[in-house]
């Protein structure tokens, strides 16, 4: 044999190793260039013309800044053609999520994070959009008009929401993802990430966002889906590039989104006769348990397949005291819950937010799980879990007698009568009913029986007829209340504020943003300042009547204040703000956007005198 051939073989292997090493160590920019190479080599027939379409409808979302009864700052503004793009600034015609920055994680109402959350799952909010035609996506463009950079993940769904027949299988595929990054510019941009190709057509796109690094609210104007009707065929030379474009993160994201094969990993039948236990059986049981506490759920399942000793540790209910299933929303189903059931008999914290939609979890499957695993539960997160119905809340009330925290945020499909069952949970300390259809009668019953409440969120609850009655009951029954969210409650007056201020002296956080019926001339804000000295966060957003007297009362009586939002007032001067900043040494966030007496020059002067305070001043171009 000629010596040339062994040499070629060695060179080929060396070249392959170099490519693999480059793929693993490449920067994100290089990886995206590699994706572009793949996309540029995709072949489409001349008849397979690209379809460009704006979103037809917004079908689901986790939160929004706007009201349920209007279009200003709501997610529904994402449907259709752009309203303001390419203009930059703060516009009511855009879609805005409820929070931004790290402020909401620093206030008294913030919940402790779950352990074992995969590092690649950092989504905080989402919105799902439908389009007229199903296509194989070639591009997704997001038109951002203010403080861009919040979108961190884009997914596509195989289900057609407009099909008369329910799908036999629903699949979600990640088109693009990235860790949160901070952009220095607040100007409008057309975000055009390089997406990967998928093997099914879609007309359902999901954006997931993380606003923790943003200086202010991000605003989205429209989403454009580009695609072709027929599946594109990749050329042969792309396979080499795609093979070398494998990152370690790619495997994490697959598990992070889907828990693929997790059901098999949970099954004891998967464990075969394997190697001996090495030196692990010489370690104390508690030490091994402590080490395994640092593993994510998929890693725990993988480790259970290595040997019998580690399988025993990985199936120990003590490993599932805190169970966060939200990162796996795209694949979690009844089968997953069934396999988890025997391991979760001691679970105390359970996060099922975003899960179970589109038939993934049934009422029967959820009920079976809680009947086995609900007795020790003290915290249950069910935000945006649209499979819930009245039966589910009844099961929660019966099977979870020790429950102290219940989050039903944006469960807007729950019928009003379902909330009556919450009154049976007399140990509740935290209750989140943001964007639900809870009615006044049910809420009064809850407040009457759940007197241990410390944190209560009633933001955007549009079915409540008289918030003064609710405030009176809160003041009479909830003496331990520390935080209260009344964001966009439509009819609370100075009478309700008086009942709150006198009945809940421990309040540290109060959100009265966009409550139009409150007037400073009645003395309601002065009463708050004088009777609630422990206030750390106060939002009086869009209340035009807030005046210098109110600010000076806060400066005198609420020296622990850390966050204050007075956006939109016309009657506050720079002088009163200076008094506030001098008195409230812990103040870190002050929003004076659209305050007519506070111009940019005044903001610059205050920033120079108080550099540790983030003073927000929004604008419209």
Coordinates of C-alpha atoms in Angstrom, one line a residue:
X1 CA 0.0 0.0 0.0
X2 CA 1.3 3.5 -0.8
X3 CA 2.3 5.5 2.2
X4 CA 0.2 8.4 0.9
X5 CA -3.1 6.7 2.0
X6 CA -2.2 6.4 5.7
X7 CA -1.0 10.0 5.6
X8 CA -4.3 11.1 4.1
X9 CA -6.2 9.2 6.8
X10 CA -4.2 10.9 9.6
X11 CA -4.7 14.3 8.0
X12 CA -8.4 13.7 7.6
X13 CA -8.8 12.7 11.3
X14 CA -6.7 15.7 12.3
X15 CA -8.9 18.0 10.2
X16 CA -12.1 16.4 11.7
X17 CA -10.7 16.9 15.3
X18 CA -9.9 20.5 14.6
X19 CA -13.4 21.1 13.3
X20 CA -15.0 19.5 16.3
X21 CA -12.8 21.6 18.7
X22 CA -13.6 24.8 16.8
X23 CA -17.3 24.0 17.0
X24 CA -17.1 23.5 20.7
X25 CA -15.1 26.6 21.4
X26 CA -16.6 28.9 18.8
X27 CA -18.0 32.2 19.9
X28 CA -21.7 32.8 19.5
X29 CA -21.0 35.0 16.4
X30 CA -19.1 32.2 14.7
X31 CA -21.9 29.8 15.5
X32 CA -24.4 32.1 13.9
X33 CA -22.3 32.5 10.9
X34 CA -22.2 28.7 10.6
X35 CA -26.0 28.7 10.8
X36 CA -26.1 31.3 8.0
X37 CA -24.0 29.0 5.9
X38 CA -26.5 26.2 6.3
X39 CA -29.4 28.5 5.5
X40 CA -27.7 29.9 2.4
X41 CA -27.4 26.4 1.1
X42 CA -31.0 25.5 1.4
X43 CA -32.7 24.9 -1.9
X44 CA -36.2 25.8 -2.7
X45 CA -38.0 25.3 -6.0
X46 CA -39.0 28.4 -8.0
X47 CA -42.6 27.6 -7.2
X48 CA -41.9 27.5 -3.5
X49 CA -42.1 31.2 -3.0
X50 CA -41.5 32.7 0.4
X51 CA -44.6 33.8 2.3
X52 CA -44.3 36.9 4.5
X53 CA -47.0 37.4 7.1
X54 CA -47.8 39.4 10.2
X55 CA -49.4 37.8 13.2
X56 CA -53.1 37.2 12.9
X57 CA -54.0 36.8 16.5
X58 CA -52.5 36.8 20.0
X59 CA -53.7 33.6 21.7
X60 CA -51.9 33.5 25.0
X61 CA -49.5 35.5 27.1
X62 CA -48.2 35.5 30.7
X63 CA -48.6 39.3 31.5
X64 CA -49.0 42.7 30.1
X65 CA -48.8 46.3 31.3
X66 CA -52.1 47.2 29.9
X67 CA -55.7 46.7 30.9
X68 CA -58.0 43.8 30.1
X69 CA -60.6 46.2 28.7
X70 CA -58.5 48.4 26.4
X71 CA -55.7 48.1 23.8
X72 CA -53.1 50.5 25.4
X73 CA -49.8 48.6 26.2
X74 CA -51.5 45.2 25.8
X75 CA -50.2 42.1 24.1
X76 CA -53.0 42.3 21.6
X77 CA -51.1 45.1 19.9
X78 CA -48.8 42.5 18.4
X79 CA -51.5 41.3 16.0
X80 CA -51.4 42.8 12.6
X81 CA -49.1 45.3 10.9
X82 CA -46.8 47.7 12.9
X83 CA -48.5 50.6 14.6
X84 CA -45.4 52.8 15.3
X85 CA -42.3 51.1 13.9
X86 CA -39.7 52.5 13.0
X87 CA -40.3 55.3 15.5
X88 CA -38.6 54.9 18.9
X89 CA -40.1 55.7 22.3
X90 CA -42.9 54.9 24.7
X91 CA -46.1 54.3 22.7
X92 CA -49.5 53.1 24.0
X93 CA -50.0 51.2 20.7
X94 CA -47.3 48.6 21.5
X95 CA -47.1 45.4 23.5
X96 CA -45.5 45.8 27.0
X97 CA -44.9 43.2 29.7
X98 CA -45.7 43.9 33.3
X99 CA -42.2 44.1 34.7
X100 CA -38.6 45.0 33.8
X101 CA -35.2 45.0 35.4
X102 CA -34.4 43.4 38.8
X103 CA -36.8 45.6 40.7
X104 CA -39.6 43.1 41.1
X105 CA -37.2 40.5 42.5
X106 CA -36.0 42.9 45.1
X107 CA -39.3 44.1 46.5
X108 CA -41.1 42.5 49.6
X109 CA -43.6 40.5 47.5
X110 CA -40.8 38.6 45.6
X111 CA -40.9 34.8 46.0
X112 CA -37.8 32.8 46.6
X113 CA -36.4 31.1 43.5
X114 CA -36.7 27.3 43.0
X115 CA -33.7 25.1 43.2
X116 CA -32.6 22.9 40.4
X117 CA -33.7 25.3 37.7
X118 CA -31.6 24.5 34.6
X119 CA -29.2 27.4 33.9
X120 CA -30.3 27.6 30.2
X121 CA -34.0 28.3 31.3
X122 CA -34.2 32.0 32.0
X123 CA -37.6 32.9 30.5
X124 CA -39.8 35.2 32.6
X125 CA -42.7 36.0 30.3
X126 CA -44.1 34.7 27.0
X127 CA -46.6 35.5 24.2
X128 CA -48.0 33.1 21.6
X129 CA -49.0 34.3 18.2
X130 CA -50.9 32.7 15.4
X131 CA -50.5 33.3 11.6
X132 CA -52.9 32.8 8.7
X133 CA -50.8 30.2 6.8
X134 CA -48.7 27.2 8.0
X135 CA -45.2 27.5 6.6
X136 CA -41.7 26.1 7.2
X137 CA -40.1 29.1 8.9
X138 CA -37.1 30.7 7.2
X139 CA -37.0 33.8 9.4
X140 CA -38.8 35.5 12.3
X141 CA -38.5 39.2 12.7
X142 CA -39.5 41.1 15.9
X143 CA -40.1 44.8 15.6
X144 CA -39.0 46.4 18.9
X145 CA -39.6 50.1 19.4
X146 CA -38.3 50.7 22.9
X147 CA -35.5 49.1 25.0
X148 CA -34.9 46.1 22.8
X149 CA -33.2 42.9 23.8
X150 CA -35.7 41.1 26.0
X151 CA -36.5 38.3 23.6
X152 CA -34.3 35.3 24.5
X153 CA -36.2 32.4 22.9
X154 CA -38.4 31.7 19.8
X155 CA -40.3 28.5 19.5
X156 CA -42.6 27.0 16.8
X157 CA -45.5 24.6 17.4
X158 CA -46.7 21.8 15.1
X159 CA -50.4 22.3 16.1
X160 CA -52.6 24.4 13.9
X161 CA -55.0 26.4 16.1
X162 CA -57.4 26.9 13.2
X163 CA -57.7 23.3 12.3
X164 CA -61.2 21.8 13.1
X165 CA -59.6 18.5 14.1
X166 CA -57.4 18.2 17.3
X167 CA -53.9 17.1 16.6
X168 CA -52.7 13.6 17.4
X169 CA -49.3 15.0 18.5
X170 CA -48.2 18.5 19.6
X171 CA -44.5 19.3 19.2
X172 CA -42.6 22.5 20.2
X173 CA -39.3 23.2 18.6
X174 CA -36.8 25.9 19.5
X175 CA -36.0 28.0 16.5
X176 CA -33.5 30.3 18.3
X177 CA -32.4 31.0 21.8
X178 CA -29.8 33.1 23.6
X179 CA -28.9 34.1 27.2
X180 CA -30.1 37.5 28.4
X181 CA -27.9 40.3 27.1
X182 CA -27.9 44.0 27.9
X183 CA -28.1 46.4 25.0
X184 CA -26.9 49.9 25.5
X185 CA -29.3 51.5 23.0
X186 CA -33.0 52.1 23.7
X187 CA -33.8 52.9 20.1
X188 CA -36.1 50.9 17.8
X189 CA -34.7 47.9 15.9
X190 CA -35.8 45.0 13.7
X191 CA -34.6 42.0 15.5
X192 CA -33.7 39.2 12.9
X193 CA -32.1 36.2 14.7
X194 CA -30.8 33.3 12.6
X195 CA -33.3 30.5 13.2
X196 CA -32.8 26.8 12.6
X197 CA -34.9 24.9 10.1
X198 CA -37.6 22.5 11.4
X199 CA -39.3 19.5 9.8
X200 CA -42.9 20.6 10.2
X201 CA -44.9 23.6 9.1
X202 CA -46.2 26.0 11.7
X203 CA -48.5 29.0 12.1
X204 CA -48.0 29.2 15.9
X205 CA -45.0 31.1 17.2
X206 CA -44.0 31.7 20.8
X207 CA -41.7 34.4 22.0
X208 CA -40.1 34.1 25.5
X209 CA -38.6 37.1 27.2
X210 CA -36.3 38.0 30.0
X211 CA -36.3 41.7 31.0
X212 CA -34.0 41.5 34.0
X213 CA -31.2 43.4 32.3
X214 CA -33.3 46.1 30.8
X215 CA -33.3 49.7 32.1
X216 CA -37.0 50.1 31.3
X217 CA -40.0 48.4 29.8
X218 CA -39.4 46.7 26.5
X219 CA -42.0 47.5 23.8
X220 CA -42.8 45.3 20.9
X221 CA -44.8 46.4 17.8
X222 CA -45.2 43.4 15.5
X223 CA -43.8 40.0 14.6
X224 CA -43.2 38.9 11.0
X225 CA -43.0 35.2 10.0
X226 CA -41.2 34.3 6.8
X227 CA -41.6 30.8 5.4
X228 CA -42.2 28.5 2.5
X229 CA -45.2 26.2 1.9
X230 CA -43.1 23.2 0.9
X231 CA -40.3 21.8 3.1
X232 CA -36.9 23.0 1.9
X233 CA -34.2 20.5 1.1
X234 CA -30.7 21.0 2.4
X235 CA -27.8 20.5 0.1
X236 CA -25.3 17.7 0.9
X237 CA -22.5 19.9 1.8
X238 CA -24.4 21.4 4.7
X239 CA -24.3 18.1 6.6
X240 CA -20.6 18.5 7.4
X241 CA -21.1 22.1 8.7
X242 CA -24.2 21.1 10.7
X243 CA -22.4 18.1 12.2
X244 CA -19.6 20.3 13.5
X245 CA -22.0 22.9 14.7
X246 CA -22.8 20.9 17.9
X247 CA -22.5 22.8 21.2
X248 CA -22.7 21.4 24.6
X249 CA -25.5 23.9 25.2
X250 CA -27.5 22.3 22.4
X251 CA -27.9 19.2 24.4
X252 CA -28.9 21.3 27.4
X253 CA -31.5 23.2 25.5
X254 CA -33.1 20.1 24.2
X255 CA -33.5 18.7 27.7
X256 CA -34.4 22.1 29.0
X257 CA -37.3 22.6 26.6
X258 CA -38.6 19.1 26.3
X259 CA -37.5 16.5 28.8
X260 CA -37.1 14.2 25.8
X261 CA -37.1 10.5 26.9
X262 CA -37.5 11.7 30.5
X263 CA -40.4 9.3 31.0
X264 CA -38.2 6.4 30.0
X265 CA -35.4 7.7 32.3
X266 CA -37.9 7.7 35.2
X267 CA -39.0 4.2 34.6
X268 CA -37.3 1.6 36.8
X269 CA -37.4 -0.8 33.9
X270 CA -34.7 1.2 32.2
X271 CA -32.2 0.3 34.9
X272 CA -30.3 -2.8 33.8
X273 CA -27.5 -4.8 35.5
X274 CA -24.6 -2.4 35.4
X275 CA -21.2 -1.9 36.9
X276 CA -20.5 -2.1 40.6
X277 CA -20.8 1.0 42.8
X278 CA -17.2 2.0 42.8
X279 CA -16.4 3.9 45.9
X280 CA -19.8 5.6 46.2
X281 CA -21.0 3.0 48.7
X282 CA -18.2 4.0 51.1
X283 CA -19.6 7.6 51.3
X284 CA -22.2 8.5 53.9
X285 CA -25.8 8.5 52.5
X286 CA -26.4 12.1 53.5
X287 CA -23.2 13.2 51.6
X288 CA -24.3 11.6 48.4
X289 CA -27.7 13.2 48.8
X290 CA -26.1 16.6 49.2
X291 CA -24.0 16.2 46.1
X292 CA -27.1 15.1 44.0
X293 CA -29.0 18.2 45.2
X294 CA -26.9 20.2 42.6
X295 CA -28.1 18.2 39.6
X296 CA -31.0 19.3 37.3
X297 CA -33.9 16.9 36.9
X298 CA -32.8 15.4 33.6
X299 CA -29.3 14.9 35.0
X300 CA -30.8 13.2 38.0
X301 CA -32.7 10.8 35.6
X302 CA -29.5 10.0 33.7
X303 CA -27.5 9.3 36.8
X304 CA -30.2 6.9 38.0
X305 CA -29.2 4.6 35.1
X306 CA -25.6 4.2 36.1
X307 CA -25.8 1.8 39.0
X308 CA -28.3 0.5 41.6
X309 CA -26.8 2.6 44.5
X310 CA -27.2 5.9 42.6
X311 CA -30.6 4.8 41.3
X312 CA -31.7 4.5 44.9
X313 CA -30.4 7.9 45.7
X314 CA -31.9 9.5 42.6
X315 CA -35.3 8.0 43.4
X316 CA -35.3 9.1 47.0
X317 CA -38.2 11.5 47.7
X318 CA -35.9 13.8 49.6
X319 CA -34.4 14.7 46.2
X320 CA -37.8 16.1 45.2
X321 CA -38.7 18.4 48.1
X322 CA -38.5 21.3 45.7
X323 CA -39.6 20.4 42.2
X324 CA -39.6 23.0 39.4
X325 CA -41.3 21.6 36.3
X326 CA -41.8 24.9 34.5
X327 CA -38.6 24.6 32.4
X328 CA -40.1 21.4 30.8
X329 CA -43.5 22.8 30.0
X330 CA -43.2 21.8 26.3
X331 CA -43.2 18.1 27.0
X332 CA -44.6 17.6 30.5
X333 CA -47.7 15.4 30.3
X334 CA -49.8 13.0 32.3
X335 CA -47.2 10.2 31.8
X336 CA -44.5 12.4 33.2
X337 CA -46.5 13.1 36.3
X338 CA -47.3 9.4 36.7
X339 CA -43.6 8.5 36.7
X340 CA -42.8 11.3 39.1
X341 CA -45.6 10.3 41.5
X342 CA -43.7 7.7 43.6
X343 CA -40.8 10.1 44.0
X344 CA -42.7 13.2 45.0
X345 CA -44.5 12.0 48.2
X346 CA -42.6 14.5 50.2
X347 CA -42.7 17.4 47.8
X348 CA -43.2 20.8 49.5
X349 CA -42.6 23.3 46.6
X350 CA -44.1 22.5 43.2
X351 CA -43.9 24.7 40.1
X352 CA -46.3 23.7 37.3
X353 CA -46.4 27.1 35.7
X354 CA -46.9 27.2 31.9
X355 CA -47.5 23.5 31.8
X356 CA -50.3 21.2 30.6
X357 CA -51.7 23.4 27.9
X358 CA -53.2 22.0 24.6
X359 CA -54.1 18.8 26.3
X360 CA -50.7 17.8 27.7
X361 CA -52.0 17.5 31.2
X362 CA -55.6 16.3 31.9
X363 CA -57.7 17.1 34.9
X364 CA -57.6 13.4 35.9
X365 CA -53.8 13.3 35.6
X366 CA -53.4 16.4 37.7
X367 CA -55.8 15.1 40.3
X368 CA -54.1 11.7 40.6
X369 CA -50.8 13.4 41.1
X370 CA -52.0 15.7 43.9
X371 CA -53.9 12.9 45.7
X372 CA -50.6 11.1 46.1
X373 CA -48.2 14.1 46.4
X374 CA -50.3 17.0 47.8
X375 CA -50.3 16.3 51.6
X376 CA -46.9 18.0 52.3
X377 CA -47.3 20.8 49.7
X378 CA -46.8 24.3 51.1
X379 CA -46.2 26.2 47.8
X380 CA -47.9 25.6 44.5
X381 CA -47.2 27.6 41.3
X382 CA -49.7 27.3 38.5
X383 CA -49.3 30.5 36.5
X384 CA -50.8 30.2 33.0
X385 CA -51.8 26.6 33.5
X386 CA -54.9 26.6 31.3
X387 CA -55.8 23.0 31.9
X388 CA -57.1 24.0 35.3
X389 CA -60.8 23.9 36.0
X390 CA -63.1 23.9 39.0
X391 CA -62.4 20.3 39.8
X392 CA -58.7 21.0 40.0
X393 CA -59.2 23.8 42.5
X394 CA -61.5 21.5 44.5
X395 CA -58.8 18.8 44.6
X396 CA -56.2 21.4 45.7
X397 CA -58.4 22.5 48.5
X398 CA -58.9 18.9 49.7
X399 CA -55.5 17.3 49.1
X400 CA -53.2 20.2 50.1
X401 CA -54.2 21.1 53.7
X402 CA -50.8 22.7 54.5
X403 CA -50.7 24.9 51.4
X404 CA -49.3 28.4 52.2
X405 CA -48.7 29.8 48.8
X406 CA -50.8 29.6 45.7
X407 CA -50.1 31.3 42.4
X408 CA -52.9 31.3 39.8
X409 CA -51.5 34.3 37.8
X410 CA -53.0 34.6 34.3
X411 CA -55.2 31.5 34.7
X412 CA -57.9 33.5 32.9
X413 CA -59.8 30.4 31.7
X414 CA -60.8 29.4 35.2
X415 CA -64.5 29.9 35.7
X416 CA -65.5 32.4 38.5
X417 CA -67.2 29.7 40.6
X418 CA -63.9 27.7 40.9
X419 CA -62.4 30.3 43.2
X420 CA -64.8 29.5 46.0
X421 CA -62.7 26.4 46.9
X422 CA -59.7 28.6 47.8
X423 CA -61.5 29.7 51.0
X424 CA -60.9 26.2 52.4
X425 CA -57.1 26.8 52.4
X426 CA -57.0 28.6 55.7
X427 CA -53.2 28.4 56.0
X428 CA -52.6 30.6 52.9
X429 CA -50.0 33.3 53.4
X430 CA -49.5 34.2 49.7
X431 CA -52.2 34.3 47.0
X432 CA -51.7 35.6 43.5
X433 CA -54.9 36.1 41.4
X434 CA -53.5 38.5 38.8
X435 CA -55.6 38.4 35.6
X436 CA -58.1 35.9 36.8
X437 CA -61.9 36.0 36.8
X438 CA -62.4 35.9 40.5
X439 CA -65.6 37.5 41.5
X440 CA -66.4 39.6 44.6
X441 CA -68.4 37.0 46.5
X442 CA -65.7 34.4 46.2
X443 CA -63.0 36.8 47.1
X444 CA -64.9 38.0 50.2
X445 CA -65.1 34.4 51.3
X446 CA -61.4 33.9 50.8
X447 CA -60.5 37.0 52.8
X448 CA -62.8 36.0 55.6
X449 CA -61.3 32.5 56.1
X450 CA -57.7 33.1 55.0
X451 CA -56.8 35.6 57.7
X452 CA -53.1 34.6 57.7
X453 CA -52.5 36.2 54.3
X454 CA -49.3 38.3 54.0
X455 CA -49.1 38.7 50.3
X456 CA -52.1 39.3 48.0
X457 CA -52.2 40.1 44.3
X458 CA -55.5 41.3 42.8
X459 CA -54.0 43.2 39.8
X460 CA -56.3 43.3 36.7
X461 CA -59.1 41.4 38.3
X462 CA -61.9 42.9 36.2
X463 CA -64.8 40.9 37.6
X464 CA -64.7 42.6 41.0
X465 CA -67.5 45.1 41.2
X466 CA -66.6 47.2 44.3
X467 CA -63.0 47.4 45.4
X468 CA -64.0 49.5 48.4
X469 CA -65.8 46.5 49.8
X470 CA -62.8 44.3 49.2
X471 CA -60.5 46.8 50.8
X472 CA -62.7 47.0 53.9
X473 CA -62.6 43.2 54.3
X474 CA -58.9 43.2 53.8
X475 CA -58.5 45.8 56.5
X476 CA -60.8 43.9 58.9
X477 CA -59.5 40.4 58.4
X478 CA -55.9 40.5 57.0
X479 CA -54.0 42.2 59.8
X480 CA -50.7 40.5 58.9
X481 CA -50.8 41.7 55.2
X482 CA -47.4 42.9 54.0
X483 CA -47.9 43.4 50.3
X484 CA -50.9 44.2 48.2
X485 CA -51.2 44.5 44.4
X486 CA -54.3 46.5 43.3
X487 CA -52.9 47.3 39.8
X488 CA -55.6 48.7 37.5
X489 CA -58.4 48.1 40.0
X490 CA -61.1 50.3 38.5
X491 CA -63.1 51.8 41.3
X492 CA -61.3 52.0 44.6
X493 CA -61.8 55.3 46.4
X494 CA -60.5 57.2 49.4
X495 CA -62.9 55.2 51.6
X496 CA -61.2 51.9 50.6
X497 CA -57.7 53.4 51.1
X498 CA -58.8 54.6 54.6
X499 CA -59.8 51.0 55.5
X500 CA -56.5 49.6 54.2
X501 CA -54.3 52.2 55.9
X502 CA -56.0 51.7 59.3
X503 CA -56.4 47.9 59.1
X504 CA -53.1 46.8 57.6
X505 CA -50.3 48.8 59.4
X506 CA -47.6 46.3 58.4
X507 CA -47.9 47.0 54.7
X508 CA -44.5 47.2 53.0
X509 CA -45.6 47.2 49.4
X510 CA -48.7 48.8 47.8
X511 CA -49.4 49.0 44.1
X512 CA -52.1 51.4 43.2
X513 CA -51.0 52.0 39.6
X514 CA -53.6 53.0 37.1
X515 CA -56.4 53.4 39.7
X516 CA -58.2 56.4 38.2
X517 CA -60.8 57.0 40.9
X518 CA -58.2 58.0 43.6
X519 CA -57.8 61.7 44.0
X520 CA -55.1 63.5 46.0
X521 CA -57.6 66.2 47.0
X522 CA -59.4 63.7 49.3
X523 CA -56.3 63.3 51.4
X524 CA -56.0 59.5 50.6
X525 CA -52.3 59.6 49.8
X526 CA -51.5 61.7 52.8
X527 CA -53.3 59.1 54.9
X528 CA -51.3 56.3 53.4
X529 CA -48.0 58.1 54.1
X530 CA -48.9 58.8 57.7
X531 CA -50.4 55.4 58.6
X532 CA -48.0 53.1 56.7
X533 CA -44.5 54.0 57.9
X534 CA -43.1 50.6 56.8
X535 CA -43.7 51.2 53.1
X536 CA -40.8 50.1 50.9
X537 CA -42.6 50.1 47.5
X538 CA -45.4 52.4 46.4
X539 CA -46.7 52.6 42.9
X540 CA -49.1 55.5 42.1
X541 CA -48.6 55.1 38.3
X542 CA -50.7 57.3 36.0
X543 CA -52.4 59.2 38.9
X544 CA -52.5 62.7 37.6
X545 CA -53.5 64.2 41.0
X546 CA -50.4 63.2 43.0
X547 CA -48.9 66.5 44.2
X548 CA -46.0 68.0 46.2
X549 CA -47.9 67.7 49.4
X550 CA -48.1 63.9 48.9
X551 CA -44.4 63.6 48.1
X552 CA -43.5 65.7 51.2
X553 CA -45.6 63.5 53.4
X554 CA -43.8 60.4 52.1
X555 CA -40.5 62.1 52.8
X556 CA -41.5 62.8 56.4
X557 CA -43.2 59.5 57.2
X558 CA -41.9 56.7 54.9
X559 CA -38.2 56.9 55.2
X560 CA -37.8 53.2 54.4
X561 CA -39.1 53.7 50.8
X562 CA -37.1 52.0 48.1
X563 CA -39.3 52.2 45.0
X564 CA -41.7 54.9 44.0
X565 CA -43.6 55.3 40.7
X566 CA -45.4 58.6 40.1
X567 CA -45.5 58.4 36.3
X568 CA -47.8 60.8 34.6
X569 CA -48.4 63.4 37.4
X570 CA -48.5 67.1 36.5
X571 CA -48.3 68.5 40.0
X572 CA -44.9 67.3 41.4
X573 CA -41.9 69.7 41.3
X574 CA -38.2 69.0 41.4
X575 CA -38.0 70.6 44.9
X576 CA -40.3 68.1 46.5
X577 CA -38.5 65.2 44.8
X578 CA -35.2 66.5 46.3
X579 CA -36.7 66.5 49.8
X580 CA -37.9 62.9 49.2
X581 CA -34.4 61.8 48.0
X582 CA -32.7 63.5 51.0
X583 CA -35.0 61.8 53.5
X584 CA -35.4 58.3 51.9
X585 CA -31.8 57.1 52.0
X586 CA -32.7 53.6 50.7
X587 CA -34.6 54.8 47.6
X588 CA -33.3 53.0 44.5
X589 CA -36.0 53.4 41.9
X590 CA -37.9 56.6 41.1
X591 CA -40.1 56.7 37.9
X592 CA -41.0 60.3 36.9
X593 CA -41.9 59.5 33.3
X594 CA -44.3 62.0 31.7
X595 CA -44.3 64.2 34.8
X596 CA -44.7 67.6 33.1
X597 CA -42.8 69.6 35.7
X598 CA -39.8 67.2 35.7
X599 CA -37.9 67.8 32.5
X600 CA -34.6 66.2 31.4
X601 CA -32.5 68.9 33.0
X602 CA -34.1 68.3 36.4
X603 CA -33.5 64.6 36.1
X604 CA -29.8 65.2 35.3
X605 CA -29.4 67.5 38.3
X606 CA -31.1 64.9 40.6
X607 CA -29.0 62.1 39.1
X608 CA -25.8 64.1 39.8
X609 CA -26.8 64.7 43.5
X610 CA -28.1 61.2 44.1
X611 CA -26.1 58.8 41.8
X612 CA -27.3 55.6 43.6
X613 CA -30.9 56.2 42.6
X614 CA -32.2 55.0 39.2
X615 CA -34.4 57.9 38.1
X616 CA -36.6 56.8 35.1
X617 CA -37.7 59.3 32.5
X618 CA -39.5 57.8 29.5
X619 CA -40.1 59.6 26.2
X620 CA -42.1 59.5 23.1
X621 CA -40.4 60.4 19.8

